[in-house]
mmCIF file of C-alpha atoms and ligand atoms in Angstrom:
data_model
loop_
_atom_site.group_PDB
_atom_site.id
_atom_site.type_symbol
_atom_site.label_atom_id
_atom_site.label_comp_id
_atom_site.label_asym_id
_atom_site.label_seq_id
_atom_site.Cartn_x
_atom_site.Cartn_y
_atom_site.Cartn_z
ATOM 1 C CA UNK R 1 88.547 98.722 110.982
ATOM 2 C CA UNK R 2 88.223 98.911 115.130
ATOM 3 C CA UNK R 3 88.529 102.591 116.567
ATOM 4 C CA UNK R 4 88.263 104.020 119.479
ATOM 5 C CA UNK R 5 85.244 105.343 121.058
ATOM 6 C CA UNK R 6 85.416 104.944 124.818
ATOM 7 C CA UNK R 7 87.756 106.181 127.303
ATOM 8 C CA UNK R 8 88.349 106.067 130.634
ATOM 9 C CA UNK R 9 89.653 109.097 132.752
ATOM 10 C CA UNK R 10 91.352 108.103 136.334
ATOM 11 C CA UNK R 11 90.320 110.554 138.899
ATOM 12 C CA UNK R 12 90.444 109.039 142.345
ATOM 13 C CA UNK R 13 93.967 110.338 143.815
ATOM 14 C CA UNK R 14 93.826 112.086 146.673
ATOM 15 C CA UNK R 15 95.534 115.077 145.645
ATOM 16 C CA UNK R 16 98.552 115.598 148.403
ATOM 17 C CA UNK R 17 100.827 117.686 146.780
ATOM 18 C CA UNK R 18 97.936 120.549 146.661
ATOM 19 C CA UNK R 19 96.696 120.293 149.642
ATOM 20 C CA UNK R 20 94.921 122.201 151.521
ATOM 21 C CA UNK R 21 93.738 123.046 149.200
ATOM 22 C CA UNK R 22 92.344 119.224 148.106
ATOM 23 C CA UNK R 23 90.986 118.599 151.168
ATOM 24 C CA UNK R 24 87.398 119.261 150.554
ATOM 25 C CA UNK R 25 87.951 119.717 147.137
ATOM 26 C CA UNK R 26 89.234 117.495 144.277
ATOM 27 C CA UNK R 27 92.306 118.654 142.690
ATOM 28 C CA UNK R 28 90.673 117.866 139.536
ATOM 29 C CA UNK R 29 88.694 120.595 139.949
ATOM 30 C CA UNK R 30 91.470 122.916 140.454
ATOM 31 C CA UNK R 31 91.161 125.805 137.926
ATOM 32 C CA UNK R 32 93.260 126.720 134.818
ATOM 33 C CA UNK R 33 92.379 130.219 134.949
ATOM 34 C CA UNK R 34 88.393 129.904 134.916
ATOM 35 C CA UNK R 35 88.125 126.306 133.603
ATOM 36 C CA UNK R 36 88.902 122.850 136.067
ATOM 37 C CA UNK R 37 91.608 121.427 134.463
ATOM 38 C CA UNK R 38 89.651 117.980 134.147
ATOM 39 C CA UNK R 39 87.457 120.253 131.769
ATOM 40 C CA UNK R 40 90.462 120.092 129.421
ATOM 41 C CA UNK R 41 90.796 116.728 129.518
ATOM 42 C CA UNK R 42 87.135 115.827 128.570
ATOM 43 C CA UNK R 43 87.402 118.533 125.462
ATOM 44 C CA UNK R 44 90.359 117.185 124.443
ATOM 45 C CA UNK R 45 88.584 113.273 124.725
ATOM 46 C CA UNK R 46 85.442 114.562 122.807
ATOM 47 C CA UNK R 47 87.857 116.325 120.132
ATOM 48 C CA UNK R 48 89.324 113.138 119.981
ATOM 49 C CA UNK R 49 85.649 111.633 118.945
ATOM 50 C CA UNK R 50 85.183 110.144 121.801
ATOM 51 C CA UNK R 51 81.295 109.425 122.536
ATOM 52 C CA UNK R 52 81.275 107.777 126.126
ATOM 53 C CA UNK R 53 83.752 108.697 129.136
ATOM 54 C CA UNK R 54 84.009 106.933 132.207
ATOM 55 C CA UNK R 55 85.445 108.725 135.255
ATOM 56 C CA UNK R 56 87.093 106.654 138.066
ATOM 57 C CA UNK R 57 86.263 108.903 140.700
ATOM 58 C CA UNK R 58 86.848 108.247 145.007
ATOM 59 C CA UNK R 59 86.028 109.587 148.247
ATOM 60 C CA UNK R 60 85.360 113.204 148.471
ATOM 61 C CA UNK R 61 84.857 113.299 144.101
ATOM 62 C CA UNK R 62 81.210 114.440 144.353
ATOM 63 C CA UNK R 63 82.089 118.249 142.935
ATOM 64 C CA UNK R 64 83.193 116.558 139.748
ATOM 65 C CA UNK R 65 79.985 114.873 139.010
ATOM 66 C CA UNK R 66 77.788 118.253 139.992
ATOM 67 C CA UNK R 67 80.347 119.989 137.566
ATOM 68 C CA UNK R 68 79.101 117.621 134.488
ATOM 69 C CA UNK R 69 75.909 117.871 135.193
ATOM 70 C CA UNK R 70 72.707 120.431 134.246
ATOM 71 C CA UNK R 71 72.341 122.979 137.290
ATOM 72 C CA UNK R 72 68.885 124.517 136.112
ATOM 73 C CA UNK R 73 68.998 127.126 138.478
ATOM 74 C CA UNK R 74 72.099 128.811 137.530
ATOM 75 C CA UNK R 75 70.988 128.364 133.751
ATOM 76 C CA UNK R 76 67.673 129.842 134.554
ATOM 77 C CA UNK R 77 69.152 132.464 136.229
ATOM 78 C CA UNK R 78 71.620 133.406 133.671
ATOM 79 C CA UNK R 79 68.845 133.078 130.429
ATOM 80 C CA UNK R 80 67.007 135.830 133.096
ATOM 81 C CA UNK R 81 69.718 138.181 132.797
ATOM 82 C CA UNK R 82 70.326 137.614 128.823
ATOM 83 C CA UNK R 83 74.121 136.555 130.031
ATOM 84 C CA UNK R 84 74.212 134.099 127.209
ATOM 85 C CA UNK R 85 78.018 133.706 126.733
ATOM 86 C CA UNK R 86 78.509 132.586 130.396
ATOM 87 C CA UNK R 87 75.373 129.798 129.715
ATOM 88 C CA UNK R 88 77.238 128.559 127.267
ATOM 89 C CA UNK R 89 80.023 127.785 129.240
ATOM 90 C CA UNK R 90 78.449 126.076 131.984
ATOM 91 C CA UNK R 91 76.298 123.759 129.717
ATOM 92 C CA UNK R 92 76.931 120.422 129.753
ATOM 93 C CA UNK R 93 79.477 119.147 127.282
ATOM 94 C CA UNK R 94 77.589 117.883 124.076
ATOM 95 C CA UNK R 95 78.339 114.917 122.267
ATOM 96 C CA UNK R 96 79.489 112.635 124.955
ATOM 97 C CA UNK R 97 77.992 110.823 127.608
ATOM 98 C CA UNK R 98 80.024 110.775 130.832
ATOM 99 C CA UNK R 99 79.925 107.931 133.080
ATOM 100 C CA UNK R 100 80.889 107.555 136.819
ATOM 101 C CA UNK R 101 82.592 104.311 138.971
ATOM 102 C CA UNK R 102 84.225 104.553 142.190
ATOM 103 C CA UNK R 103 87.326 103.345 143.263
ATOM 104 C CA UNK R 104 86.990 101.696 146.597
ATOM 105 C CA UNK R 105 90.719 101.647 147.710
ATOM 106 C CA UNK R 106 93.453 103.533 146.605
ATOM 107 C CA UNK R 107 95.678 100.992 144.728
ATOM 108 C CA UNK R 108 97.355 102.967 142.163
ATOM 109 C CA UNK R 109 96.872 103.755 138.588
ATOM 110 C CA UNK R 110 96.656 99.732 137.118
ATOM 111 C CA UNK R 111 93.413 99.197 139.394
ATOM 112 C CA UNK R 112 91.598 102.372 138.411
ATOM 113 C CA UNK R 113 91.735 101.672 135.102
ATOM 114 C CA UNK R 114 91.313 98.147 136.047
ATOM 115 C CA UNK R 115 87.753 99.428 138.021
ATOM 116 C CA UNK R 116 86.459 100.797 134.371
ATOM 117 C CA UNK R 117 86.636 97.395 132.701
ATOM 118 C CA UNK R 118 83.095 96.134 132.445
ATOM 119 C CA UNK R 119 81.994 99.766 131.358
ATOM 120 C CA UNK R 120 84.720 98.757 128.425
ATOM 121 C CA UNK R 121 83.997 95.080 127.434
ATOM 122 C CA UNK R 122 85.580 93.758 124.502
ATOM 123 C CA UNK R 123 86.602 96.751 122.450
ATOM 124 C CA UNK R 124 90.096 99.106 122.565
ATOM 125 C CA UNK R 125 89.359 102.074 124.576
ATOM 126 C CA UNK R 126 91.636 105.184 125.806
ATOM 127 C CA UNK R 127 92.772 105.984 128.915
ATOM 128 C CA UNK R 128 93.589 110.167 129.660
ATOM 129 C CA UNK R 129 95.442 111.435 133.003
ATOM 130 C CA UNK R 130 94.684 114.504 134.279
ATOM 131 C CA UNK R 131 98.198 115.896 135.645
ATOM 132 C CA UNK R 132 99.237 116.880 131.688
ATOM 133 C CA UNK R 133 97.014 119.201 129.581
ATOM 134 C CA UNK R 134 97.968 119.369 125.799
ATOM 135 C CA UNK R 135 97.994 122.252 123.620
ATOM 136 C CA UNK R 136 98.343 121.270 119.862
ATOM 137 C CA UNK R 137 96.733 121.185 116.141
ATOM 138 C CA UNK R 138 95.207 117.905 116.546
ATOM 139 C CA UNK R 139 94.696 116.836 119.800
ATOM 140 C CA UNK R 140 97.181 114.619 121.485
ATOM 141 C CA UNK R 141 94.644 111.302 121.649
ATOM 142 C CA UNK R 142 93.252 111.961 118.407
ATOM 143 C CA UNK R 143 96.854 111.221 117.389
ATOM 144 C CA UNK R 144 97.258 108.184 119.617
ATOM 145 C CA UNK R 145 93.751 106.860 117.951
ATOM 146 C CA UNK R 146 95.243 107.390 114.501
ATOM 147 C CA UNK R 147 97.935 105.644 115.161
ATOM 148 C CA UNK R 148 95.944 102.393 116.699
ATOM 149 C CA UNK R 149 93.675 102.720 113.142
ATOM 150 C CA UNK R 150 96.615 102.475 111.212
ATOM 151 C CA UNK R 151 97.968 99.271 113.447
ATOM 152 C CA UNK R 152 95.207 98.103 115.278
ATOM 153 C CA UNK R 153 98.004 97.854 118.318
ATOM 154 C CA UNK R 154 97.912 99.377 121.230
ATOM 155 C CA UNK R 155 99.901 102.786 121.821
ATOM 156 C CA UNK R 156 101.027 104.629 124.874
ATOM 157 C CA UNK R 157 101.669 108.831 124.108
ATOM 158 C CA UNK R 158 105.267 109.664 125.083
ATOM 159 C CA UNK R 159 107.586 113.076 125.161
ATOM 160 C CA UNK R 160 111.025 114.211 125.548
ATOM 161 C CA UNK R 161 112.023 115.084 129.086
ATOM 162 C CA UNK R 162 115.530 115.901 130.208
ATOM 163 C CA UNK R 163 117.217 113.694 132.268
ATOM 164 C CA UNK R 164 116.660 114.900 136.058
ATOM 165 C CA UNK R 165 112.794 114.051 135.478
ATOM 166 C CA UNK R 166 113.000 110.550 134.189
ATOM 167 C CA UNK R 167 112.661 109.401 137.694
ATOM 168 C CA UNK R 168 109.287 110.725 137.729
ATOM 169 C CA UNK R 169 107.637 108.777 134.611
ATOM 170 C CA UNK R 170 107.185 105.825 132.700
ATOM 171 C CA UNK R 171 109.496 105.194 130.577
ATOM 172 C CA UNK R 172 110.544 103.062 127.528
ATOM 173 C CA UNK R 173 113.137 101.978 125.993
ATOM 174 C CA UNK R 174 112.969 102.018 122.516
ATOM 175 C CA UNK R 175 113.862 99.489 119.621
ATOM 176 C CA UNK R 176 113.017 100.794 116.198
ATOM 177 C CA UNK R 177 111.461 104.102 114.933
ATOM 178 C CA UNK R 178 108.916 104.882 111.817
ATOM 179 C CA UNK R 179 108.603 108.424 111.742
ATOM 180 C CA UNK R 180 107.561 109.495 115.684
ATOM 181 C CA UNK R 181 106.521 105.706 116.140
ATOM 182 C CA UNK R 182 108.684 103.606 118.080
ATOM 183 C CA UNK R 183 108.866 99.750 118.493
ATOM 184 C CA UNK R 184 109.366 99.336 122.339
ATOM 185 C CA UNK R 185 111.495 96.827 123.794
ATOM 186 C CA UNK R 186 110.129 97.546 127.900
ATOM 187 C CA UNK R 187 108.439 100.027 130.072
ATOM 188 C CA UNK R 188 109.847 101.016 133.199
ATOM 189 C CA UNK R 189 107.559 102.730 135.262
ATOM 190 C CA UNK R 190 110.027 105.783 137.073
ATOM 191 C CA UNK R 191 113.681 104.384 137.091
ATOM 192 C CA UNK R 192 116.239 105.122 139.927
ATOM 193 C CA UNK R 193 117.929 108.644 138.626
ATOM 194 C CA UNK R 194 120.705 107.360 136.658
ATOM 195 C CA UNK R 195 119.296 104.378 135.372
ATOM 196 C CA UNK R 196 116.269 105.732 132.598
ATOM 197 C CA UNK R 197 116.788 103.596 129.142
ATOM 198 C CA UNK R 198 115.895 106.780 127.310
ATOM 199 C CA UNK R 199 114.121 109.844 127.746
ATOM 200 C CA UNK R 200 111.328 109.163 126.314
ATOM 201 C CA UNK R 201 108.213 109.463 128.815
ATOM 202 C CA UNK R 202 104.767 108.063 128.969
ATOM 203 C CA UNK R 203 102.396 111.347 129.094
ATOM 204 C CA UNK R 204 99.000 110.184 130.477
ATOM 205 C CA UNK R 205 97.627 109.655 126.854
ATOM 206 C CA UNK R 206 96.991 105.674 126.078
ATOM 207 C CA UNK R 207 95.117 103.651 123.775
ATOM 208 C CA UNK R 208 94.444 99.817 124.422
ATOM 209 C CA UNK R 209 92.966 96.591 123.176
ATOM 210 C CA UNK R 210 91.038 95.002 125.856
ATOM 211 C CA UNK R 211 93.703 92.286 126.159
ATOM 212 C CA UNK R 212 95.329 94.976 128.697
ATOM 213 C CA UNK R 213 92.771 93.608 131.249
ATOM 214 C CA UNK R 214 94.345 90.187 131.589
ATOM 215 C CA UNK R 215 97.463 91.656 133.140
ATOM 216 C CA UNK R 216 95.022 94.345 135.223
ATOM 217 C CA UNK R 217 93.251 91.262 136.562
ATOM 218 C CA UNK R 218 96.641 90.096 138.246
ATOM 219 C CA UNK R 219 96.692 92.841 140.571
ATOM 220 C CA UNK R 220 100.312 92.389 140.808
ATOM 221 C CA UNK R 221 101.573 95.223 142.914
ATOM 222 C CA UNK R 222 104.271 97.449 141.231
ATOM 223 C CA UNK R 223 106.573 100.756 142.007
ATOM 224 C CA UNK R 224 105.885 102.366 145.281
ATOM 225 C CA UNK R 225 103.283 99.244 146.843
ATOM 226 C CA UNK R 226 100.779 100.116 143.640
ATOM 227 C CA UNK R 227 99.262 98.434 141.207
ATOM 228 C CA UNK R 228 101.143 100.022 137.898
ATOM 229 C CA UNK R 229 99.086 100.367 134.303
ATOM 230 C CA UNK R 230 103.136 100.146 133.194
ATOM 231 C CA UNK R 231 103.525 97.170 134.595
ATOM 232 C CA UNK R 232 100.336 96.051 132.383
ATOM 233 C CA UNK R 233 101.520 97.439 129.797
ATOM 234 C CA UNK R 234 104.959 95.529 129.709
ATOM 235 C CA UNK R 235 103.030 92.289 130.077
ATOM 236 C CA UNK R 236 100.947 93.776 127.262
ATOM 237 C CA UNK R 237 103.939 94.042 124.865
ATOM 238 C CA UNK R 238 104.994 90.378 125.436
ATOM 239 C CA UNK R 239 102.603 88.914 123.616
ATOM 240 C CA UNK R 240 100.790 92.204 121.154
ATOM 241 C CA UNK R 241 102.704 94.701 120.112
ATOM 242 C CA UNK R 242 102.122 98.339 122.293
ATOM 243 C CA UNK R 243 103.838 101.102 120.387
ATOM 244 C CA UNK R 244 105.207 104.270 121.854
ATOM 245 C CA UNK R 245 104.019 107.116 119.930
ATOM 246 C CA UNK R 246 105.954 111.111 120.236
ATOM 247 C CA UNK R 247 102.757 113.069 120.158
ATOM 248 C CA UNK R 248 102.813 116.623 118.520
ATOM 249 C CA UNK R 249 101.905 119.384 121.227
ATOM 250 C CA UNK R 250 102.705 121.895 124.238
ATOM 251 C CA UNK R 251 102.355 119.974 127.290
ATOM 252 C CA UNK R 252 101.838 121.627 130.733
ATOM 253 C CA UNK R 253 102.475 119.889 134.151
ATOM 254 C CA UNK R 254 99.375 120.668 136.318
ATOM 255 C CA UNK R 255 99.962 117.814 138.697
ATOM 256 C CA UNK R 256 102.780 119.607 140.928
ATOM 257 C CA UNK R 257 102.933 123.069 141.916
ATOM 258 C CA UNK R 258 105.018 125.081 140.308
ATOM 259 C CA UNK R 259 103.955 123.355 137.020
ATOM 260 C CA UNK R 260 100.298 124.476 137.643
ATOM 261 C CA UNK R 261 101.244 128.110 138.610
ATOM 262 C CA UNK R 262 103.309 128.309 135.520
ATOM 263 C CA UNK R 263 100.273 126.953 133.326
ATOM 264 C CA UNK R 264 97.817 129.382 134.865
ATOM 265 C CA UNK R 265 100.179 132.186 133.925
ATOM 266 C CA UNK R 266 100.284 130.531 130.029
ATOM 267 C CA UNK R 267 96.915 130.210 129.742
ATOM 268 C CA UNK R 268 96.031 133.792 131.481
ATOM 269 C CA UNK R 269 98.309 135.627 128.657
ATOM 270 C CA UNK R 270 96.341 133.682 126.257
ATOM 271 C CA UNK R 271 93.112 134.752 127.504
ATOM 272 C CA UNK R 272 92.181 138.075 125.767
ATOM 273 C CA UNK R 273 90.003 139.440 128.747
ATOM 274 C CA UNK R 274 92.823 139.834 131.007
ATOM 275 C CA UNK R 275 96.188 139.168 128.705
ATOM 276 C CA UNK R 276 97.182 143.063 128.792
ATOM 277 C CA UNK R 277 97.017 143.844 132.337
ATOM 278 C CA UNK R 278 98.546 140.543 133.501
ATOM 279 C CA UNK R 279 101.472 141.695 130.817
ATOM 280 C CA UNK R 280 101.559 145.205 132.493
ATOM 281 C CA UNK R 281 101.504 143.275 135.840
ATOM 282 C CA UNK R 282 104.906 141.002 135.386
ATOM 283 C CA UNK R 283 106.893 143.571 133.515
ATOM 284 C CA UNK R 284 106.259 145.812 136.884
ATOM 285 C CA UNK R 285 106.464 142.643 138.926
ATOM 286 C CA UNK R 286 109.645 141.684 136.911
ATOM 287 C CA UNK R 287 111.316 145.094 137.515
ATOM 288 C CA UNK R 288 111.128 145.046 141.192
ATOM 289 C CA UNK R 289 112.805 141.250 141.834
ATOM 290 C CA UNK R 290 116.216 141.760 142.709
ATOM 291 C CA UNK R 291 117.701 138.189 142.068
ATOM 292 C CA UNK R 292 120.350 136.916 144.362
ATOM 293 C CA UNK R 293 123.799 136.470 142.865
HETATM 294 C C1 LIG K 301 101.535 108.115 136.031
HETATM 295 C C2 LIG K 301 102.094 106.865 135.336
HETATM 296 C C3 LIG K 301 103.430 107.183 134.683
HETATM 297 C C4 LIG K 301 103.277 108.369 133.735
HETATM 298 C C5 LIG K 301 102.677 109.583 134.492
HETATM 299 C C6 LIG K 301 102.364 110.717 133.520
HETATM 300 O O1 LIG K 301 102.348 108.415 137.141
HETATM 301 O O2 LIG K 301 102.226 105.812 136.277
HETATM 302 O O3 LIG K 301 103.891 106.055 133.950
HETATM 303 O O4 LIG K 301 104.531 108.705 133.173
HETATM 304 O O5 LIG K 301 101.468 109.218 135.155
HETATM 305 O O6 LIG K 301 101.854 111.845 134.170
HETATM 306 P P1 LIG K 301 101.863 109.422 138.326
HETATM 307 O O7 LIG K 301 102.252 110.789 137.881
HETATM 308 O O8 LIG K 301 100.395 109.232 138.479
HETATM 309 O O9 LIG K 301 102.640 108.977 139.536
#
């Protein structure tokens, strides 16, 4: 039986809607509380049992790399002052080997993942996006991977979303369902308003046979002048079945603004260190907001 033990994790966009402050900084690197949210993503890849990541990574990207890697002189430093719980948390992540490519033009999402290919060769990999961290039991790909053990097909991690943010996604348009697996009949990467085939939308978690690369290799440019993995992917289902799979778990938007302000705040009342106060903070906070009627 084939499984899954590579992934690749696109990280070369240039971050607008956060800007400034993404100018010198990747927005990857953009803190959830005390942790950069592409942190998250890696856990949730090596929770997944993944063993080797590759990072697509751009212009300006270099922070990401430093983050992955040892820096002996803050470990030093910290064994020094016996502050042992903080080394652990900047050590490197264990089990997994993380890998870096560049992407040399901006093209979209289909020729990042595209860029990763020869680190993937012949075997079915993942692909993870950064703008959704998942909260659940078993993590969100770990459910994708069971899914492609179970079918050896390749499966694309979708969720409910009402209908005013269809226009923002992939989405498919379902045939048949087992359980939270659907057949798919196409993939429409972000309708008009108005025109969605369901609401069912693809969530940044995939898992693919190789074969995905022969549509990659097209370069056929998509929505908005980009090359689209949906796109791909709708090629992909013409001739090998790509399921759509309704993954268990609490997703949070961290690739627009008021999503990532509203994740912060999640994650902050679920960190014991500071839940209290911030809980004494909003009630106050709460009580002086006079809302307009
Ligand atoms: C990308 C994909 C889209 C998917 C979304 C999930 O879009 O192209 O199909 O639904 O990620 O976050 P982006 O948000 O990068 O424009």
């Amino acid at each position: 039986m084939r499984t899954v033990k590579k992934a690749i994790i696109p990280a070369a966009g240039l971050g607008t809607r956060f800007l400034p402050a993404t100018k010198a900084m990747p927005k990857e690197m953009l803190p959830i509380v005390d942790k950069p949210t592409i942190q998250y993503i890696i856990e949730e890849a090596v929770e997944s049992g993944i063993e080797d990541i590759i990072i697509v990574t751009g212009k300006g990207k270099r922070a990401i790399e430093d983050h992955f890697d040892h820096n002996f002189e803050l470990e030093e430093n910290l064994i020094k002052k016996e502050k042992f719980e903080i080394l652990d948390k900047v050590k490197q992540p264990a089990n997994v080997e993380i890998h870096y490519i560049r992407q040399k033009e901006p093209k979209g999402l289909g020729h990042a993942v595209w860029c990763a290919r020869k680190f993937i060769g012949n075997e079915p990999f993942a692909v993870l996006l950064g703008d959704d961290i998942v909260q659940s039991e078993t993590p969100a790909l770990r459910q994708l991977i069971r899914q492609f053990e179970e079918t050896q097909s390749s499966v694309v991690g979708v969720q409910q979303v009402p209908d005013n943010e269809t226009h923002r996604y992939g989405i498919v348009d379902p045939s048949t369902i087992e359980g939270r697996r659907y057949q798919v009949n196409n993939f429409v990467e972000k309708p008009e308003q108005g025109t969605a085939p369901s609401n069912l939308a693809i969530m940044g978690r995939y898992v693919f046979t190789p074969e995905i690369f022969d549509f990659l290799d097209k370069q056929q440019i998509g929505a908005g002048g980009e090359i689209q993995l949906t796109d791909a992917i709708q090629m992909l289902n013409e001739i090998q079945r790509v399921y759509a799979y309704d993954f268990e778990g609490q997703r949070y938007d961290v690739g627009e603004k008021l999503g990532f302000v509203k994740t912060n705040i999640e994650f902050a009342l679920q960190n014991e260190e500071i839940r209290d106060e911030l809980v004494k903070y909003l009630v106050d906070k709460v009580g002086q907001i006079t809302v307009d009627a």
